[in-house]
Amino acid sequence: MIRGDGAEGQGETTAPFVARKTYRRRRLMDVARLLPIVGAVLFAIPLMWPSPDPYPAPDSMGGMPLSRAMIYVLSVWAMLILSSFVFGLAVRRWADHWTGVNEGPQEGGGD
């Protein structure tokens, strides 16, 4: 077993750092796990906004209008799509480094 906390026993090796490829792969996996959670939290924020008062008093703010809430939800939706696209590009870029395989078309004909 490899431990990096300084409490190694007999036969255990220390590994305070991981390889750069492994570190980056783990961070991208963390993003993949957190992106749906962040999206759910951002979509739940309008639920905490006060509802508009059907009979507002003069010169008072009665709550968040539905139009602003819809603009917020659509903006979050677009942001999640964009962040998923950027995440996909990052994964594609690092896939060659992780596997060492090129995903392009292979040259040379094989029978």
Backbone as JSON Lines, residues from 0, in Angstrom:
{"i":0,"aa":"M","n":[0.84,-1.17,0.0],"ca":[0.0,0.0,0.0],"c":[0.88,1.24,0.0]}
{"i":1,"aa":"I","n":[0.45,2.26,-0.71],"ca":[1.21,3.49,-0.78],"c":[0.5,4.53,0.06]}
{"i":2,"aa":"R","n":[1.23,5.14,0.96],"ca":[0.67,6.19,1.8],"c":[1.57,7.4,1.74]}
{"i":3,"aa":"G","n":[1.0,8.55,1.86],"ca":[1.79,9.77,1.83],"c":[1.62,10.61,3.07]}
{"i":4,"aa":"D","n":[1.14,9.99,4.16],"ca":[0.88,10.78,5.36],"c":[2.0,10.66,6.4]}
{"i":5,"aa":"G","n":[3.07,10.0,6.07],"ca":[4.21,9.89,6.98],"c":[4.08,8.77,7.99]}
{"i":6,"aa":"A","n":[3.01,7.98,7.92],"ca":[2.81,6.9,8.87],"c":[3.02,5.55,8.2]}
{"i":7,"aa":"E","n":[4.11,5.44,7.46],"ca":[4.37,4.23,6.72],"c":[4.85,3.14,7.66]}
{"i":8,"aa":"G","n":[4.39,1.95,7.37],"ca":[4.87,0.8,8.12],"c":[5.96,0.1,7.33]}
{"i":9,"aa":"Q","n":[6.31,-1.06,7.79],"ca":[7.36,-1.81,7.11],"c":[6.84,-2.3,5.77]}
{"i":10,"aa":"G","n":[7.58,-2.05,4.71],"ca":[7.21,-2.51,3.38],"c":[6.34,-1.53,2.62]}
{"i":11,"aa":"E","n":[5.94,-0.43,3.21],"ca":[5.12,0.55,2.52],"c":[6.0,1.66,1.98]}
{"i":12,"aa":"T","n":[5.66,2.14,0.81],"ca":[6.42,3.22,0.21],"c":[5.65,4.52,0.33]}
{"i":13,"aa":"T","n":[6.37,5.61,0.23],"ca":[5.71,6.91,0.32],"c":[5.46,7.46,-1.08]}
{"i":14,"aa":"A","n":[4.34,8.15,-1.24],"ca":[4.02,8.79,-2.51],"c":[3.29,10.09,-2.21]}
{"i":15,"aa":"P","n":[4.03,11.14,-1.84],"ca":[3.35,12.38,-1.48],"c":[2.73,13.08,-2.68]}
{"i":16,"aa":"F","n":[3.19,12.79,-3.87],"ca":[2.67,13.43,-5.07],"c":[2.27,12.36,-6.06]}
{"i":17,"aa":"V","n":[1.27,12.69,-6.89],"ca":[0.89,11.79,-7.97],"c":[1.38,12.37,-9.28]}
{"i":18,"aa":"A","n":[1.4,11.55,-10.29],"ca":[1.85,12.01,-11.6],"c":[0.92,13.1,-12.12]}
{"i":19,"aa":"R","n":[1.46,13.97,-12.94],"ca":[0.68,15.1,-13.47],"c":[-0.53,14.61,-14.27]}
{"i":20,"aa":"K","n":[-0.36,13.57,-15.06],"ca":[-1.47,13.03,-15.83],"c":[-2.59,12.54,-14.92]}
{"i":21,"aa":"T","n":[-2.2,11.83,-13.89],"ca":[-3.2,11.31,-12.95],"c":[-3.91,12.43,-12.23]}
{"i":22,"aa":"Y","n":[-3.19,13.45,-11.82],"ca":[-3.79,14.58,-11.13],"c":[-4.81,15.28,-12.02]}
{"i":23,"aa":"R","n":[-4.45,15.56,-13.25],"ca":[-5.36,16.25,-14.16],"c":[-6.57,15.39,-14.49]}
{"i":24,"aa":"R","n":[-6.35,14.1,-14.66],"ca":[-7.48,13.21,-14.94],"c":[-8.44,13.19,-13.76]}
{"i":25,"aa":"R","n":[-7.93,13.17,-12.56],"ca":[-8.8,13.19,-11.37],"c":[-9.56,14.5,-11.25]}
{"i":26,"aa":"R","n":[-8.9,15.62,-11.58],"ca":[-9.6,16.91,-11.51],"c":[-10.72,16.97,-12.54]}
{"i":27,"aa":"L","n":[-10.49,16.45,-13.74],"ca":[-11.55,16.43,-14.75],"c":[-12.68,15.5,-14.32]}
{"i":28,"aa":"M","n":[-12.36,14.4,-13.66],"ca":[-13.4,13.53,-13.14],"c":[-14.19,14.24,-12.04]}
{"i":29,"aa":"D","n":[-13.52,15.05,-11.24],"ca":[-14.22,15.83,-10.21],"c":[-15.19,16.82,-10.84]}
{"i":30,"aa":"V","n":[-14.75,17.47,-11.92],"ca":[-15.64,18.4,-12.62],"c":[-16.85,17.66,-13.17]}
{"i":31,"aa":"A","n":[-16.63,16.48,-13.72],"ca":[-17.73,15.7,-14.26],"c":[-18.73,15.32,-13.17]}
{"i":32,"aa":"R","n":[-18.25,15.09,-11.98],"ca":[-19.15,14.75,-10.87],"c":[-19.87,15.97,-10.32]}
{"i":33,"aa":"L","n":[-19.21,17.12,-10.31],"ca":[-19.79,18.31,-9.69],"c":[-20.69,19.12,-10.61]}
{"i":34,"aa":"L","n":[-20.52,19.01,-11.91],"ca":[-21.3,19.83,-12.84],"c":[-22.81,19.62,-12.69]}
{"i":35,"aa":"P","n":[-23.34,18.4,-12.57],"ca":[-24.78,18.25,-12.35],"c":[-25.25,18.8,-11.01]}
{"i":36,"aa":"I","n":[-24.42,18.69,-9.99],"ca":[-24.79,19.21,-8.68],"c":[-24.85,20.73,-8.7]}
{"i":37,"aa":"V","n":[-23.85,21.34,-9.32],"ca":[-23.84,22.81,-9.44],"c":[-25.05,23.27,-10.24]}
{"i":38,"aa":"G","n":[-25.38,22.56,-11.31],"ca":[-26.55,22.91,-12.1],"c":[-27.84,22.81,-11.3]}
{"i":39,"aa":"A","n":[-27.98,21.76,-10.5],"ca":[-29.19,21.61,-9.68],"c":[-29.3,22.72,-8.65]}
{"i":40,"aa":"V","n":[-28.19,23.1,-8.04],"ca":[-28.21,24.19,-7.06],"c":[-28.57,25.51,-7.73]}
{"i":41,"aa":"L","n":[-27.98,25.77,-8.89],"ca":[-28.3,27.01,-9.6],"c":[-29.75,27.05,-10.06]}
{"i":42,"aa":"F","n":[-30.32,25.91,-10.46],"ca":[-31.73,25.88,-10.84],"c":[-32.65,26.03,-9.63]}
{"i":43,"aa":"A","n":[-32.19,25.68,-8.45],"ca":[-33.02,25.78,-7.25],"c":[-33.04,27.19,-6.65]}
{"i":44,"aa":"I","n":[-32.13,28.04,-7.04],"ca":[-32.06,29.39,-6.47],"c":[-33.36,30.17,-6.66]}
{"i":45,"aa":"P","n":[-34.02,30.12,-7.84],"ca":[-35.27,30.87,-7.96],"c":[-36.36,30.41,-7.0]}
{"i":46,"aa":"L","n":[-36.28,29.21,-6.48],"ca":[-37.27,28.75,-5.51],"c":[-37.18,29.53,-4.2]}
{"i":47,"aa":"M","n":[-36.03,30.12,-3.93],"ca":[-35.85,30.89,-2.71],"c":[-36.2,32.37,-2.87]}
{"i":48,"aa":"W","n":[-36.44,32.81,-4.09],"ca":[-36.81,34.2,-4.32],"c":[-38.23,34.43,-3.8]}
{"i":49,"aa":"P","n":[-38.5,35.62,-3.3],"ca":[-39.87,35.89,-2.85],"c":[-40.82,35.98,-4.04]}
{"i":50,"aa":"S","n":[-42.03,35.49,-3.83],"ca":[-43.01,35.54,-4.92],"c":[-43.58,36.95,-5.03]}
{"i":51,"aa":"P","n":[-43.96,37.36,-6.21],"ca":[-44.48,38.71,-6.36],"c":[-45.84,38.86,-5.66]}
{"i":52,"aa":"D","n":[-46.04,39.99,-5.08],"ca":[-47.28,40.3,-4.39],"c":[-48.35,40.64,-5.43]}
{"i":53,"aa":"P","n":[-49.51,39.95,-5.38],"ca":[-50.52,40.26,-6.4],"c":[-51.1,41.66,-6.26]}
{"i":54,"aa":"Y","n":[-51.04,42.23,-5.07],"ca":[-51.55,43.58,-4.83],"c":[-50.46,44.41,-4.16]}
{"i":55,"aa":"P","n":[-49.43,44.83,-4.92],"ca":[-48.31,45.55,-4.29],"c":[-48.72,46.94,-3.83]}
{"i":56,"aa":"A","n":[-48.11,47.36,-2.74],"ca":[-48.32,48.73,-2.26],"c":[-47.55,49.67,-3.17]}
{"i":57,"aa":"P","n":[-47.98,50.9,-3.26],"ca":[-47.25,51.86,-4.09],"c":[-45.82,52.03,-3.6]}
{"i":58,"aa":"D","n":[-44.9,52.15,-4.53],"ca":[-43.47,52.36,-4.27],"c":[-42.84,51.24,-3.44]}
{"i":59,"aa":"S","n":[-43.25,50.01,-3.67],"ca":[-42.62,48.89,-2.97],"c":[-42.3,47.78,-3.97]}
{"i":60,"aa":"M","n":[-41.24,47.09,-3.69],"ca":[-40.85,45.95,-4.52],"c":[-41.56,44.73,-3.97]}
{"i":61,"aa":"G","n":[-42.38,44.11,-4.75],"ca":[-43.21,43.02,-4.27],"c":[-42.62,41.65,-4.49]}
{"i":62,"aa":"G","n":[-41.46,41.5,-5.02],"ca":[-40.87,40.19,-5.26],"c":[-40.24,40.16,-6.65]}
{"i":63,"aa":"M","n":[-39.79,38.98,-7.02],"ca":[-39.13,38.8,-8.31],"c":[-40.17,38.46,-9.36]}
{"i":64,"aa":"P","n":[-40.24,39.23,-10.43],"ca":[-41.21,38.9,-11.49],"c":[-40.81,37.61,-12.22]}
{"i":65,"aa":"L","n":[-41.81,36.96,-12.77],"ca":[-41.58,35.69,-13.46],"c":[-40.65,35.86,-14.67]}
{"i":66,"aa":"S","n":[-40.73,37.0,-15.33],"ca":[-39.88,37.22,-16.51],"c":[-38.4,37.19,-16.14]}
{"i":67,"aa":"R","n":[-38.04,37.79,-15.02],"ca":[-36.63,37.76,-14.59],"c":[-36.21,36.36,-14.18]}
{"i":68,"aa":"A","n":[-37.11,35.63,-13.54],"ca":[-36.79,34.25,-13.15],"c":[-36.56,33.39,-14.38]}
{"i":69,"aa":"M","n":[-37.36,33.58,-15.41],"ca":[-37.18,32.79,-16.63],"c":[-35.88,33.16,-17.34]}
{"i":70,"aa":"I","n":[-35.53,34.43,-17.35],"ca":[-34.24,34.84,-17.93],"c":[-33.09,34.19,-17.17]}
{"i":71,"aa":"Y","n":[-33.21,34.15,-15.84],"ca":[-32.17,33.51,-15.02],"c":[-32.06,32.03,-15.36]}
{"i":72,"aa":"V","n":[-33.19,31.33,-15.4],"ca":[-33.17,29.89,-15.67],"c":[-32.59,29.6,-17.05]}
{"i":73,"aa":"L","n":[-32.98,30.36,-18.05],"ca":[-32.43,30.15,-19.39],"c":[-30.94,30.48,-19.45]}
{"i":74,"aa":"S","n":[-30.52,31.48,-18.7],"ca":[-29.08,31.81,-18.65],"c":[-28.29,30.7,-18.0]}
{"i":75,"aa":"V","n":[-28.8,30.14,-16.91],"ca":[-28.12,29.02,-16.25],"c":[-28.08,27.82,-17.19]}
{"i":76,"aa":"W","n":[-29.16,27.57,-17.88],"ca":[-29.22,26.46,-18.83],"c":[-28.16,26.62,-19.92]}
{"i":77,"aa":"A","n":[-28.06,27.82,-20.49],"ca":[-27.06,28.09,-21.52],"c":[-25.64,27.96,-20.96]}
{"i":78,"aa":"M","n":[-25.43,28.43,-19.73],"ca":[-24.12,28.32,-19.1],"c":[-23.73,26.85,-18.88]}
{"i":79,"aa":"L","n":[-24.7,26.02,-18.48],"ca":[-24.41,24.6,-18.29],"c":[-24.08,23.9,-19.61]}
{"i":80,"aa":"I","n":[-24.77,24.29,-20.67],"ca":[-24.46,23.72,-21.99],"c":[-23.05,24.13,-22.41]}
{"i":81,"aa":"L","n":[-22.73,25.39,-22.24],"ca":[-21.4,25.88,-22.61],"c":[-20.31,25.21,-21.77]}
{"i":82,"aa":"S","n":[-20.53,25.09,-20.48],"ca":[-19.51,24.46,-19.62],"c":[-19.36,22.98,-19.95]}
{"i":83,"aa":"S","n":[-20.45,22.3,-20.31],"ca":[-20.34,20.9,-20.73],"c":[-19.55,20.77,-22.03]}
{"i":84,"aa":"F","n":[-19.76,21.71,-22.94],"ca":[-19.0,21.72,-24.2],"c":[-17.5,21.92,-23.93]}
{"i":85,"aa":"V","n":[-17.17,22.9,-23.06],"ca":[-15.77,23.16,-22.74],"c":[-15.15,21.95,-22.02]}
{"i":86,"aa":"F","n":[-15.92,21.35,-21.13],"ca":[-15.44,20.15,-20.45],"c":[-15.18,19.02,-21.44]}
{"i":87,"aa":"G","n":[-16.06,18.85,-22.41],"ca":[-15.85,17.82,-23.44],"c":[-14.6,18.07,-24.26]}
{"i":88,"aa":"L","n":[-14.35,19.35,-24.59],"ca":[-13.12,19.66,-25.32],"c":[-11.88,19.36,-24.47]}
{"i":89,"aa":"A","n":[-11.95,19.66,-23.18],"ca":[-10.81,19.38,-22.31],"c":[-10.55,17.89,-22.21]}
{"i":90,"aa":"V","n":[-11.61,17.12,-22.11],"ca":[-11.44,15.67,-22.02],"c":[-10.86,15.12,-23.32]}
{"i":91,"aa":"R","n":[-11.35,15.62,-24.44],"ca":[-10.83,15.17,-25.73],"c":[-9.35,15.53,-25.88]}
{"i":92,"aa":"R","n":[-8.99,16.72,-25.4],"ca":[-7.59,17.16,-25.51],"c":[-6.66,16.29,-24.67]}
{"i":93,"aa":"W","n":[-7.11,15.94,-23.48],"ca":[-6.26,15.17,-22.59],"c":[-6.36,13.67,-22.84]}
{"i":94,"aa":"A","n":[-7.32,13.22,-23.65],"ca":[-7.47,11.78,-23.89],"c":[-6.22,11.21,-24.56]}
{"i":95,"aa":"D","n":[-5.62,11.97,-25.46],"ca":[-4.4,11.49,-26.1],"c":[-3.27,11.34,-25.1]}
{"i":96,"aa":"H","n":[-3.2,12.24,-24.14],"ca":[-2.14,12.17,-23.13],"c":[-2.36,10.99,-22.19]}
{"i":97,"aa":"W","n":[-3.62,10.69,-21.88],"ca":[-3.9,9.6,-20.94],"c":[-3.67,8.25,-21.57]}
{"i":98,"aa":"T","n":[-4.15,8.09,-22.79],"ca":[-4.09,6.78,-23.41],"c":[-2.89,6.61,-24.31]}
{"i":99,"aa":"G","n":[-2.35,7.73,-24.84],"ca":[-1.24,7.64,-25.76],"c":[-1.68,7.19,-27.14]}
{"i":100,"aa":"V","n":[-2.99,7.25,-27.39],"ca":[-3.54,6.8,-28.66],"c":[-4.12,8.0,-29.38]}
{"i":101,"aa":"N","n":[-3.85,8.09,-30.67],"ca":[-4.44,9.13,-31.49],"c":[-5.79,8.64,-31.98]}
{"i":102,"aa":"E","n":[-6.82,9.47,-31.9],"ca":[-8.15,9.06,-32.33],"c":[-8.43,9.42,-33.78]}
{"i":103,"aa":"G","n":[-7.45,9.93,-34.47],"ca":[-7.62,10.3,-35.86],"c":[-7.69,9.06,-36.75]}
{"i":104,"aa":"P","n":[-8.04,9.25,-38.02],"ca":[-8.09,8.1,-38.94],"c":[-6.68,7.52,-39.13]}
{"i":105,"aa":"Q","n":[-6.65,6.22,-39.15],"ca":[-5.34,5.56,-39.29],"c":[-5.0,5.43,-40.76]}
{"i":106,"aa":"E","n":[-3.73,5.66,-41.06],"ca":[-3.29,5.61,-42.44],"c":[-2.81,4.19,-42.77]}
{"i":107,"aa":"G","n":[-2.8,3.94,-44.02],"ca":[-2.33,2.62,-44.45],"c":[-3.51,1.65,-44.53]}
{"i":108,"aa":"G","n":[-3.57,0.94,-45.59],"ca":[-4.67,0.0,-45.76],"c":[-4.29,-1.37,-45.23]}
{"i":109,"aa":"G","n":[-5.17,-1.96,-44.58],"ca":[-4.94,-3.31,-44.08],"c":[-5.96,-4.25,-44.65]}
{"i":110,"aa":"D","n":[-5.53,-5.43,-45.04],"ca":[-6.48,-6.4,-45.61],"c":[-7.02,-7.27,-44.55]}
